[in-house]
Coordinates of C-alpha atoms in Angstrom, one line a residue:
Chain A
M1 CA 15.0 65.2 -2.7
E2 CA 16.1 63.9 -6.2
I3 CA 14.9 60.4 -5.3
F4 CA 11.6 61.9 -4.3
F5 CA 11.0 63.6 -7.6
Q6 CA 12.3 60.6 -9.6
Q7 CA 9.9 58.3 -7.8
L8 CA 7.2 60.9 -8.3
I9 CA 7.6 60.7 -12.1
N10 CA 8.0 56.9 -12.0
G11 CA 4.9 56.6 -9.8
L12 CA 2.8 58.8 -12.0
T13 CA 3.8 56.8 -15.1
I14 CA 2.9 53.4 -13.5
G15 CA -0.1 55.1 -12.0
S16 CA -1.5 56.1 -15.3
I17 CA -1.1 52.6 -16.7
Y18 CA -3.0 51.2 -13.6
A19 CA -5.6 53.9 -14.1
L20 CA -6.2 53.0 -17.7
V21 CA -6.6 49.3 -16.8
A22 CA -8.6 50.1 -13.7
L23 CA -11.2 51.9 -15.9
G24 CA -12.1 48.7 -17.6
Y25 CA -12.7 47.0 -14.3
T26 CA -14.7 49.9 -12.9
M27 CA -17.0 50.4 -15.9
V28 CA -17.9 46.7 -16.1
Y29 CA -18.4 46.6 -12.4
G30 CA -20.5 49.7 -12.4
V31 CA -23.0 48.4 -14.9
M32 CA -22.9 44.6 -14.4
K33 CA -21.8 44.3 -10.7
L34 CA -19.3 41.7 -12.0
I35 CA -15.5 41.5 -11.3
N36 CA -14.2 40.9 -14.7
F37 CA -11.2 38.7 -13.7
A38 CA -10.4 38.2 -17.4
H39 CA -9.6 41.9 -17.9
G40 CA -6.0 41.6 -16.7
D41 CA -5.4 38.7 -19.2
L42 CA -6.9 40.8 -22.0
V43 CA -4.3 43.4 -21.1
A44 CA -1.5 40.9 -21.4
L45 CA -2.9 39.6 -24.7
S46 CA -2.9 43.2 -26.0
A47 CA 0.8 43.4 -25.3
Y48 CA 1.4 40.3 -27.4
I49 CA -0.8 41.3 -30.2
G50 CA 0.8 44.8 -30.3
L51 CA 4.2 43.1 -30.5
V52 CA 3.1 41.0 -33.5
V53 CA 1.6 44.0 -35.3
M54 CA 4.7 46.1 -34.6
M55 CA 7.0 43.3 -36.0
Q56 CA 4.9 43.1 -39.1
L57 CA 5.1 46.9 -39.7
T58 CA 8.7 47.6 -38.8
G59 CA 9.8 45.1 -41.4
A60 CA 8.5 47.5 -44.0
S61 CA 10.4 50.8 -44.2
V62 CA 7.8 52.9 -42.5
P63 CA 8.9 55.5 -40.0
N64 CA 8.2 54.8 -36.3
Y65 CA 6.0 57.8 -35.7
I66 CA 3.5 56.3 -38.2
V67 CA 3.9 52.7 -37.0
I68 CA 3.2 53.4 -33.3
P69 CA -0.3 55.0 -33.7
I70 CA -1.2 52.2 -36.2
V71 CA -0.1 49.6 -33.7
F72 CA -2.3 51.2 -31.0
I73 CA -5.3 51.4 -33.2
I74 CA -5.1 47.8 -34.6
T75 CA -4.5 46.4 -31.1
A76 CA -7.4 48.3 -29.6
I77 CA -9.7 47.1 -32.3
V78 CA -8.7 43.5 -32.0
I79 CA -8.9 43.6 -28.2
A80 CA -12.3 45.3 -28.3
I81 CA -13.6 42.6 -30.5
I82 CA -12.3 39.9 -28.2
G83 CA -13.8 41.7 -25.2
V84 CA -17.2 41.8 -26.9
I85 CA -16.9 38.1 -27.7
L86 CA -16.0 37.4 -24.1
E87 CA -19.0 39.2 -22.9
R88 CA -21.3 37.3 -25.3
I89 CA -19.9 33.9 -24.5
A90 CA -18.9 34.0 -20.8
Y91 CA -21.0 36.7 -19.1
R92 CA -24.3 37.2 -21.0
P93 CA -25.7 33.7 -20.3
L94 CA -25.0 34.3 -16.6
R95 CA -26.7 37.6 -16.1
S96 CA -29.5 36.2 -13.9
A97 CA -27.3 33.5 -12.3
P98 CA -25.8 33.8 -8.8
R99 CA -23.1 36.4 -8.8
L100 CA -20.3 34.1 -7.9
S101 CA -21.0 31.9 -10.9
A102 CA -20.2 34.8 -13.1
V103 CA -17.0 35.3 -11.1
V104 CA -15.9 31.7 -11.8
S105 CA -16.8 32.1 -15.4
A106 CA -14.6 35.2 -15.5
L107 CA -11.8 33.2 -13.9
G108 CA -12.3 30.5 -16.5
A109 CA -12.1 33.1 -19.3
G110 CA -9.0 34.5 -17.8
M111 CA -7.5 31.0 -17.7
V112 CA -8.4 30.4 -21.4
I113 CA -6.8 33.7 -22.5
Q114 CA -3.7 33.2 -20.4
N115 CA -3.1 29.7 -21.6
G116 CA -4.0 30.6 -25.1
I117 CA -1.2 33.1 -25.0
M118 CA 1.1 30.4 -23.7
L119 CA 0.1 28.0 -26.4
I120 CA 0.5 30.5 -29.2
W121 CA 3.7 32.4 -28.2
G122 CA 5.2 29.9 -25.7
P123 CA 5.9 30.2 -22.0
R124 CA 9.1 32.2 -22.3
P125 CA 9.1 36.0 -22.0
K126 CA 9.1 38.1 -25.1
I127 CA 11.1 41.3 -25.5
Y128 CA 9.8 44.5 -27.0
P129 CA 12.2 46.1 -29.5
A130 CA 14.2 48.8 -27.6
D131 CA 14.0 51.5 -30.3
V132 CA 10.3 51.8 -31.1
V133 CA 10.2 55.0 -29.1
P134 CA 13.5 56.8 -29.3
N135 CA 15.5 56.6 -26.1
I136 CA 15.4 60.3 -25.3
Y137 CA 15.8 61.4 -21.7
W138 CA 15.6 64.9 -20.3
N139 CA 17.6 65.7 -17.2
I140 CA 15.9 68.3 -15.0
G141 CA 18.0 69.0 -11.9
G142 CA 19.2 65.4 -11.6
V143 CA 15.8 64.0 -12.3
S144 CA 15.3 62.1 -15.5
L145 CA 12.2 62.1 -17.6
G146 CA 12.0 59.7 -20.6
L147 CA 10.1 60.3 -23.8
M148 CA 8.2 57.1 -23.2
Q149 CA 7.1 58.3 -19.8
L150 CA 6.0 61.6 -21.2
I151 CA 4.0 59.8 -23.9
I152 CA 2.4 57.6 -21.3
L153 CA 1.5 60.5 -19.0
V154 CA 0.1 62.7 -21.7
L155 CA -1.8 60.1 -23.7
S156 CA -3.4 58.6 -20.5
L157 CA -4.4 62.0 -19.4
V158 CA -6.0 62.8 -22.7
L159 CA -7.8 59.4 -22.9
M160 CA -9.1 59.9 -19.3
V161 CA -10.4 63.4 -20.0
V162 CA -12.1 62.3 -23.2
L163 CA -13.7 59.4 -21.3
Y164 CA -14.8 61.6 -18.5
L165 CA -16.4 64.1 -20.9
F166 CA -18.0 61.3 -22.9
V167 CA -19.6 59.7 -19.9
N168 CA -20.7 63.0 -18.3
K169 CA -21.6 65.2 -21.3
T170 CA -23.0 63.0 -24.0
K171 CA -26.4 61.3 -24.4
I172 CA -24.8 57.8 -24.6
G173 CA -22.8 58.7 -21.5
T174 CA -26.0 59.5 -19.7
A175 CA -27.4 56.1 -20.8
I176 CA -24.3 54.4 -19.4
R177 CA -24.7 56.2 -16.0
A178 CA -28.4 55.4 -15.9
S179 CA -27.7 51.7 -16.6
A180 CA -25.1 51.7 -13.8
I181 CA -27.6 53.1 -11.3
D182 CA -30.6 50.8 -12.1
Q183 CA -30.7 48.5 -15.1
L184 CA -34.4 47.9 -15.0
A185 CA -35.3 51.5 -14.7
A186 CA -32.9 52.3 -17.6
K187 CA -34.7 49.6 -19.7
L188 CA -38.0 51.2 -18.9
M189 CA -36.8 54.5 -20.1
G190 CA -36.0 53.0 -23.5
I191 CA -32.3 52.4 -23.0
N192 CA -31.0 49.3 -24.7
V193 CA -29.0 47.9 -21.8
N194 CA -27.5 45.1 -23.8
K195 CA -26.0 47.6 -26.3
I196 CA -24.7 49.7 -23.3
I197 CA -22.9 46.6 -21.9
V198 CA -21.4 45.8 -25.3
L199 CA -20.2 49.5 -25.5
I200 CA -18.7 49.3 -22.0
F201 CA -16.8 46.2 -23.0
I202 CA -15.5 47.9 -26.2
I203 CA -14.4 51.0 -24.2
G204 CA -12.9 49.1 -21.3
S205 CA -11.1 46.6 -23.5
S206 CA -9.6 49.2 -25.7
L207 CA -8.4 51.3 -22.8
G208 CA -6.9 48.1 -21.3
S209 CA -5.2 47.4 -24.6
V210 CA -3.5 50.9 -24.5
G211 CA -2.4 50.0 -20.9
G212 CA -1.1 46.6 -22.2
L213 CA 0.9 48.3 -25.0
F214 CA 2.3 50.8 -22.5
I215 CA 3.4 48.0 -20.2
G216 CA 5.2 46.3 -23.1
M217 CA 6.9 49.5 -24.3
Y218 CA 7.8 50.7 -20.8
Y219 CA 9.0 47.5 -19.2
K220 CA 10.2 45.9 -22.5
G221 CA 9.7 42.3 -21.2
I222 CA 6.3 40.7 -21.4
Y223 CA 5.3 37.2 -20.2
F224 CA 2.1 35.1 -20.6
N225 CA 0.9 35.3 -17.0
M226 CA 1.6 38.9 -16.4
G227 CA -2.1 39.6 -16.6
W228 CA -2.6 38.4 -13.1
I229 CA -0.2 40.8 -11.5
Y230 CA -1.1 43.9 -13.5
G231 CA -4.7 43.0 -13.5
L232 CA -4.9 42.6 -9.7
N233 CA -3.0 45.8 -9.1
A234 CA -5.4 47.7 -11.4
F235 CA -8.3 46.0 -9.7
V236 CA -7.0 47.1 -6.3
A237 CA -6.7 50.6 -7.8
A238 CA -10.3 50.5 -8.8
I239 CA -11.4 49.3 -5.4
I240 CA -9.3 52.0 -3.6
G241 CA -11.0 54.7 -5.7
G242 CA -14.4 53.2 -5.1
I243 CA -15.4 50.6 -7.7
G244 CA -18.0 51.7 -10.3
N245 CA -16.7 55.2 -10.0
I246 CA -14.8 56.5 -13.1
P247 CA -12.9 59.4 -11.4
G248 CA -12.3 57.0 -8.5
A249 CA -10.5 54.6 -10.8
M250 CA -8.2 57.4 -12.1
L251 CA -7.5 58.6 -8.6
G252 CA -7.0 55.1 -7.3
G253 CA -4.6 54.2 -10.2
M254 CA -2.5 57.3 -9.6
L255 CA -2.4 56.8 -5.8
L256 CA -1.4 53.2 -6.1
G257 CA 1.3 53.9 -8.7
L258 CA 2.8 56.6 -6.5
F259 CA 2.5 54.4 -3.4
N260 CA 4.3 51.5 -5.2
A261 CA 7.0 53.8 -6.5
F262 CA 7.7 55.3 -3.1
I263 CA 7.7 51.9 -1.3
A264 CA 10.1 50.6 -4.0
G265 CA 12.3 53.7 -3.7
Y266 CA 12.4 54.1 0.1
V267 CA 11.6 50.7 1.7
S268 CA 12.0 47.6 -0.5
S269 CA 10.7 46.3 -3.8
T270 CA 10.3 42.7 -2.6
W271 CA 7.7 43.9 -0.1
A272 CA 5.9 46.1 -2.6
D273 CA 2.8 43.9 -3.1
A274 CA 2.4 43.3 0.6
F275 CA 2.4 47.1 1.2
T276 CA -0.1 47.6 -1.6
Y277 CA -2.6 45.3 0.1
I278 CA -1.9 46.7 3.5
L279 CA -2.8 50.1 2.1
L280 CA -5.9 48.7 0.5
I281 CA -7.0 47.0 3.8
I282 CA -6.4 50.2 5.8
I283 CA -8.4 52.3 3.3
L284 CA -11.3 49.8 3.3
I285 CA -11.4 49.7 7.1
F286 CA -11.9 53.5 7.2
R287 CA -13.9 53.9 4.0
P288 CA -15.6 50.6 3.3
T289 CA -16.6 51.6 -0.3
G290 CA -13.3 53.2 -1.4
I291 CA -12.2 56.8 -1.4
L292 CA -14.8 58.2 -3.8
G293 CA -17.3 55.3 -3.4
E294 CA -20.9 56.1 -2.5
R295 CA -21.9 55.8 1.1
V296 CA -24.7 53.3 1.1
A297 CA -25.9 50.8 3.5
E298 CA -26.2 47.8 1.1
K299 CA -26.5 44.2 1.9
V300 CA -24.1 41.6 0.7
Chain B
M1 CA -36.4 8.8 0.8
N2 CA -33.9 11.5 0.0
D3 CA -32.1 10.8 3.3
K4 CA -31.8 7.1 2.4
K5 CA -30.3 7.9 -0.9
T6 CA -27.8 10.3 0.7
L7 CA -26.8 7.6 3.2
V8 CA -26.3 5.0 0.5
G9 CA -24.3 7.4 -1.6
F10 CA -22.2 8.2 1.5
L11 CA -21.5 4.6 2.3
V12 CA -20.5 3.8 -1.3
F13 CA -18.1 6.7 -1.3
V14 CA -16.6 5.7 2.1
A15 CA -16.3 2.1 0.9
F16 CA -14.5 3.2 -2.2
L17 CA -12.1 5.4 -0.3
L18 CA -11.4 2.4 2.0
I19 CA -10.5 0.0 -0.7
F20 CA -8.8 2.6 -2.9
P21 CA -5.3 2.3 -1.3
F22 CA -5.3 -1.4 -2.0
I23 CA -5.9 -1.2 -5.7
A24 CA -4.0 2.0 -6.5
N25 CA -0.3 2.2 -7.3
S26 CA 1.9 4.7 -5.5
R27 CA 1.4 7.6 -7.8
W28 CA -2.4 7.3 -7.6
L29 CA -2.2 6.7 -3.9
A30 CA -0.5 10.1 -3.6
V31 CA -3.1 11.7 -5.8
G32 CA -5.8 10.1 -3.6
T33 CA -4.2 11.4 -0.4
T34 CA -4.0 14.9 -1.9
F35 CA -7.6 14.6 -3.1
I36 CA -8.7 13.9 0.5
I37 CA -6.6 16.8 1.9
Y38 CA -7.9 19.3 -0.7
S39 CA -11.5 18.0 -0.1
I40 CA -11.0 18.9 3.6
V41 CA -9.8 22.4 2.7
A42 CA -12.6 22.9 0.1
L43 CA -15.2 21.8 2.7
S44 CA -13.7 24.2 5.2
Q45 CA -13.8 27.0 2.5
D46 CA -17.4 26.0 1.9
I47 CA -18.3 26.8 5.6
V48 CA -17.2 30.4 4.9
L49 CA -18.2 30.8 1.3
G50 CA -21.1 28.5 0.7
R51 CA -22.8 28.4 4.1
A52 CA -22.1 31.9 5.6
G53 CA -22.0 33.5 2.1
M54 CA -18.8 35.5 2.7
F55 CA -16.7 35.9 -0.4
D56 CA -13.4 34.6 0.9
M57 CA -10.7 34.2 -1.8
G58 CA -7.8 33.8 0.5
H59 CA -8.4 30.5 2.2
A60 CA -5.1 29.0 1.2
L61 CA -3.7 31.4 3.9
F62 CA -5.1 29.3 6.7
F63 CA -4.2 26.0 5.0
G64 CA -0.6 27.4 4.8
L65 CA -0.6 28.7 8.3
G66 CA -1.4 25.2 9.6
A67 CA 1.2 23.5 7.4
Y68 CA 3.9 26.1 8.3
S69 CA 3.1 25.8 12.0
T70 CA 3.8 22.1 11.8
A71 CA 6.9 22.5 9.6
I72 CA 8.5 25.2 11.7
L73 CA 7.7 23.6 15.1
N74 CA 8.9 20.3 13.9
T75 CA 12.1 21.2 12.1
V76 CA 13.3 24.2 14.0
F77 CA 12.1 23.4 17.6
N78 CA 12.0 19.6 17.2
V79 CA 8.5 19.3 18.5
P80 CA 6.9 15.9 17.5
V81 CA 4.4 16.3 14.7
L82 CA 1.5 15.1 16.8
W83 CA 2.1 17.9 19.3
T84 CA 2.1 20.5 16.6
I85 CA -1.5 19.7 15.7
P86 CA -3.2 21.8 18.4
V87 CA -1.0 24.8 17.4
A88 CA -1.8 24.2 13.7
I89 CA -5.5 24.4 14.5
V90 CA -5.5 27.2 17.1
L91 CA -3.2 29.5 15.3
P92 CA -5.2 29.7 12.1
L93 CA -8.3 30.0 14.2
I94 CA -7.0 33.0 16.1
V95 CA -5.5 34.6 13.0
G96 CA -8.7 34.0 11.0
I97 CA -10.8 35.8 13.7
L98 CA -8.3 38.6 14.1
L99 CA -8.1 39.2 10.3
A100 CA -11.8 38.9 9.8
A101 CA -13.0 41.1 12.7
P102 CA -12.2 44.5 11.2
I103 CA -13.4 43.6 7.7
I104 CA -16.3 41.4 8.3
H105 CA -18.8 44.1 7.6
L106 CA -17.5 44.9 4.1
R107 CA -19.6 44.4 1.1
G108 CA -19.1 41.1 -0.8
D109 CA -16.6 42.1 -3.5
Y110 CA -14.6 44.3 -1.2
L111 CA -14.3 41.4 1.2
L112 CA -13.2 39.2 -1.7
V113 CA -10.3 41.5 -2.6
T114 CA -9.3 42.0 1.0
T115 CA -9.0 38.3 1.6
I116 CA -6.9 38.1 -1.6
G117 CA -4.8 40.8 -0.1
F118 CA -4.2 38.8 3.1
N119 CA -3.2 35.8 1.1
I120 CA -0.7 37.8 -1.0
V121 CA 0.8 39.5 2.2
F122 CA 1.1 36.0 3.7
E123 CA 2.8 34.7 0.5
Q124 CA 5.3 37.6 0.6
V125 CA 6.0 37.0 4.3
L126 CA 6.9 33.4 3.4
K127 CA 9.0 34.3 0.4
N128 CA 10.9 37.1 2.2
N129 CA 11.7 34.7 5.0
L130 CA 10.4 36.9 7.9
F131 CA 12.3 36.3 11.2
G132 CA 14.4 33.8 9.2
I133 CA 12.2 30.8 10.0
T134 CA 10.0 30.3 6.9
G135 CA 12.8 29.1 4.7
G136 CA 12.2 31.7 2.0
P137 CA 11.2 30.8 -1.5
N138 CA 12.3 27.2 -1.2
G139 CA 10.3 26.5 1.9
I140 CA 11.1 23.9 4.6
F141 CA 12.2 20.3 4.0
G142 CA 12.5 17.2 6.2
I143 CA 9.3 17.3 8.2
G144 CA 9.0 14.2 10.4
A145 CA 6.2 11.7 10.5
P146 CA 3.5 11.7 13.2
E147 CA 3.8 8.9 15.8
I148 CA 1.1 7.4 17.9
F149 CA 2.1 4.8 20.5
S150 CA 5.4 4.2 18.6
F151 CA 3.4 3.6 15.4
Q152 CA 4.9 5.8 12.7
F153 CA 2.8 7.2 9.9
F154 CA 5.7 6.8 7.5
S155 CA 4.3 4.8 4.6
Q156 CA 2.1 6.4 2.0
Q157 CA -0.8 4.1 3.0
S158 CA -0.8 5.1 6.6
I159 CA -0.8 8.8 5.7
Y160 CA -3.7 8.1 3.4
F161 CA -5.7 6.5 6.2
L162 CA -4.8 9.4 8.6
S163 CA -6.2 11.8 6.0
F164 CA -9.2 9.6 5.6
F165 CA -9.8 9.7 9.3
V166 CA -9.6 13.6 9.3
L167 CA -12.0 13.7 6.3
M168 CA -14.5 11.6 8.3
L169 CA -14.0 14.0 11.2
T170 CA -14.7 16.9 8.9
F171 CA -17.9 15.2 7.6
F172 CA -19.0 14.8 11.2
I173 CA -18.3 18.4 12.1
I174 CA -20.2 19.7 9.0
R175 CA -23.1 17.3 9.6
N176 CA -23.3 18.6 13.1
L177 CA -23.1 22.2 11.9
E178 CA -25.9 21.6 9.4
T179 CA -28.3 20.3 11.9
S180 CA -27.5 22.8 14.7
K181 CA -28.8 26.2 15.6
I182 CA -25.6 27.7 14.2
G183 CA -26.1 26.1 10.8
R184 CA -29.6 27.4 10.5
A185 CA -28.4 30.9 11.5
L186 CA -25.7 30.8 8.8
H187 CA -28.3 29.6 6.3
Y188 CA -30.6 32.6 7.0
L189 CA -27.6 34.9 7.1
N190 CA -26.7 33.7 3.6
E191 CA -30.2 34.1 2.3
D192 CA -30.8 37.6 3.6
S193 CA -28.5 39.1 6.2
L194 CA -30.7 42.1 6.9
A195 CA -33.7 40.0 7.6
A196 CA -31.6 37.7 9.7
E197 CA -30.4 40.6 11.8
C198 CA -34.0 41.8 12.2
V199 CA -35.1 38.5 13.8
G200 CA -32.3 38.8 16.3
I201 CA -29.5 36.7 14.8
N202 CA -26.2 38.2 15.8
T203 CA -24.7 38.3 12.3
R204 CA -21.3 39.5 13.3
F205 CA -20.9 36.6 15.8
Y206 CA -22.0 33.9 13.3
R207 CA -19.8 35.3 10.6
L208 CA -16.7 35.3 12.8
Y209 CA -17.7 31.8 14.0
S210 CA -17.8 30.4 10.5
F211 CA -14.6 32.2 9.6
G212 CA -12.8 30.8 12.6
L213 CA -14.2 27.2 12.1
G214 CA -13.2 27.3 8.4
A215 CA -9.7 28.5 9.3
A216 CA -9.2 25.9 12.0
L217 CA -10.3 23.0 9.7
A218 CA -8.0 24.3 6.9
G219 CA -5.2 24.5 9.4
L220 CA -5.7 20.9 10.3
A221 CA -5.6 19.9 6.6
G222 CA -2.4 21.9 6.5
V223 CA -0.8 19.5 9.0
L224 CA -1.7 16.6 6.7
F225 CA -0.2 18.4 3.7
A226 CA 3.1 19.0 5.6
V227 CA 3.2 15.3 6.6
Q228 CA 2.4 14.0 3.2
Y229 CA 5.0 15.9 1.3
A230 CA 7.4 16.2 4.2
A231 CA 8.0 19.7 2.9
V232 CA 6.2 23.0 2.6
S233 CA 6.8 25.9 0.1
P234 CA 5.1 29.2 -0.6
E235 CA 3.7 28.1 -4.0
A236 CA 1.4 25.5 -2.3
F237 CA -0.4 28.3 -0.4
S238 CA -0.3 31.1 -3.0
F239 CA -3.2 33.2 -4.0
I240 CA -3.7 31.1 -7.1
Q241 CA -4.3 28.1 -4.8
S242 CA -7.0 30.1 -3.0
V243 CA -8.7 30.7 -6.4
L244 CA -8.7 26.9 -6.9
F245 CA -10.5 26.3 -3.6
F246 CA -12.9 29.1 -4.4
T247 CA -13.6 27.6 -7.8
I248 CA -14.0 24.1 -6.4
V249 CA -16.9 25.3 -4.1
I250 CA -18.7 27.3 -6.8
V251 CA -18.3 24.7 -9.5
G252 CA -19.2 21.8 -7.3
G253 CA -22.1 23.5 -5.6
P254 CA -22.1 25.7 -2.5
S255 CA -23.1 24.2 0.9
S256 CA -23.4 20.7 -0.6
I257 CA -21.0 18.0 0.6
P258 CA -21.3 15.8 -2.5
G259 CA -20.9 18.9 -4.6
I260 CA -17.7 19.9 -2.9
L261 CA -16.3 16.4 -3.3
L262 CA -17.2 16.4 -6.9
G263 CA -15.8 19.8 -7.4
T264 CA -12.5 18.7 -5.9
F265 CA -12.5 15.7 -8.2
V266 CA -13.2 17.8 -11.3
M267 CA -10.8 20.6 -10.4
F268 CA -7.9 18.5 -9.0
V269 CA -8.1 14.9 -10.1
L270 CA -9.2 15.4 -13.7
P271 CA -6.2 17.5 -14.5
E272 CA -4.0 14.8 -13.0
I273 CA -5.7 12.2 -15.3
F274 CA -5.1 14.4 -18.4
R275 CA -1.5 15.1 -17.5
Q276 CA -0.3 13.8 -20.9
F277 CA -1.9 16.9 -22.5
A278 CA 0.1 19.0 -20.1
T279 CA 0.3 22.2 -22.1
A280 CA -3.2 22.5 -23.4
R281 CA -4.7 21.2 -20.1
Y282 CA -5.6 24.5 -18.5
F283 CA -6.8 26.0 -21.8
V284 CA -9.4 23.3 -22.0
F285 CA -10.0 23.6 -18.3
G286 CA -10.9 27.3 -18.6
I287 CA -13.4 26.5 -21.3
A288 CA -14.9 23.7 -19.1
M289 CA -15.2 26.2 -16.2
I290 CA -17.2 28.7 -18.4
L291 CA -19.4 25.9 -19.8
T292 CA -20.1 24.4 -16.4
M293 CA -21.2 27.8 -15.1
I294 CA -23.4 28.5 -18.1
L295 CA -25.1 25.0 -18.0
R296 CA -25.3 24.7 -14.2
P297 CA -25.0 28.2 -12.6
R298 CA -25.6 26.8 -9.2
G299 CA -22.9 24.2 -9.4
I300 CA -22.7 20.6 -10.6
W301 CA -24.4 19.2 -7.5
P302 CA -26.1 22.0 -5.6
A303 CA -27.6 21.7 -2.2
K304 CA -31.3 21.2 -2.4
F305 CA -33.3 23.1 0.0
G306 CA -36.0 25.6 -0.4
R307 CA -36.2 29.0 1.1
I308 CA -38.4 27.7 3.9
P309 CA -36.8 25.2 6.3
K310 CA -38.1 21.6 6.0
Y311 CA -39.6 21.3 9.4
M312 CA -41.9 24.2 8.7
V313 CA -43.4 22.7 5.5
K314 CA -46.4 20.4 5.9
D315 CA -46.2 17.4 3.7

């Protein structure tokens, strides 16, 4: 039973990271119907930029509880700017092109970011400092919960609730939802869809950057091509939940994190990815548009 | 007029391929052979992606299935390479149809991620050495050479010509497909699957057909790969490799044979030429991919046909 609860906590931690990254995929997909394959590499880039900012700040004698929030904010701003540039250069010229061209452009953009990281920081893994977040662990009946895990869980939850309220309760949120349903109709109602898309890239990229920093701080080791693995897992999470659906991405992320943790805990970690995709395929066979996806008869 | 141009272009291309092994050194001969093998895989991917319009991003799975069939049968069971070829064609065909059948109705992007999934499961099966016959992460070494009437395809040149022969066979198959009822059905399916279904085209059958044909051709190319390198390893059939084939088709120009060949050249041979800039190579390459798509969204050399079939247009 202890293993069960331990894996539950681990799974929820990884799940919240997946969910944060998956939100970036799902929001872009919702409005632009584009799989932003570069998103995973943006997440990897944020882990590197966060590390640089952290190294600059910890040199000065500033306490960690001030450094960490600043690192998060600076990284989020930088990544948001890169996300907007990406949209401007690689995706906007392809709005009216065949859909697969935009997919290849996204793959190209991901390649540029990934190899850019390699050129700047080198191909070898980088290690996050171990003491940015104090190594505090609570032991509750044989199950350990780390401070870092608690921060990840709480902060992710807060961000997701804020995003949910923003999209569902504010005027701009309504504009985002309208653009997701029908871009042309939204334009006719006076919504500036271009601005909405830029906004989506800002939100998605900054949420992804939080995810990237969490990956760095939680796993400690980061490497230049990690964007593929985390990005694909988050994308699968978005698909499981029903892509384009914001609560779906959160649910999908959590489910996938829990599933991964239990497979690693009870079966084998070398088969984890295979089980992830078997789960995905089974879900898609029974619910072709994901768990919370809309049920529509739509042509390919 | 257009047909004549195509024929001349085709003849020039074939003539070049025929004299290439006599002017190239051994390194470029190996690059040339791999170019031909990748072209075959890319053409088979195009049957699924370009012609039938199904977003398949796991095609390296079938390529690998063919290569591993040959490798396992040859090294473990001592079957001569030539006799493994039918297995390397039929096994991917069956697996392709079995995998595609339950997911063929999925919407484009869902299909894409599912095929990625199949490829990653396949990769893990190979790496984890399932049933102890895949050789694990290192793969399988020491695959023999094919033998016809005691002539051994041992030299690099003979393997090149073997691949060349298979490429010609592929051209023949695709040419036949294009002009047949099935090719037209696939074209309509790609243009508008709902309309195609309404005029009585069995979309499910044709989708599975193209998936099976694409998988079988990729399996055949896998045999060539196993023979050329005398070894197979999981990396050669990873999901990243599938992304490469996918990109070749979209960058080159879907459902266009010259486009696919050009795509293979651009995505595979050009990086070989610029090998001295090894580290920055893929950085520049990503930029080139974005630029190509912005400047030519339908691919470098797209297929030229209108929405109305030619024989219905009065000239």
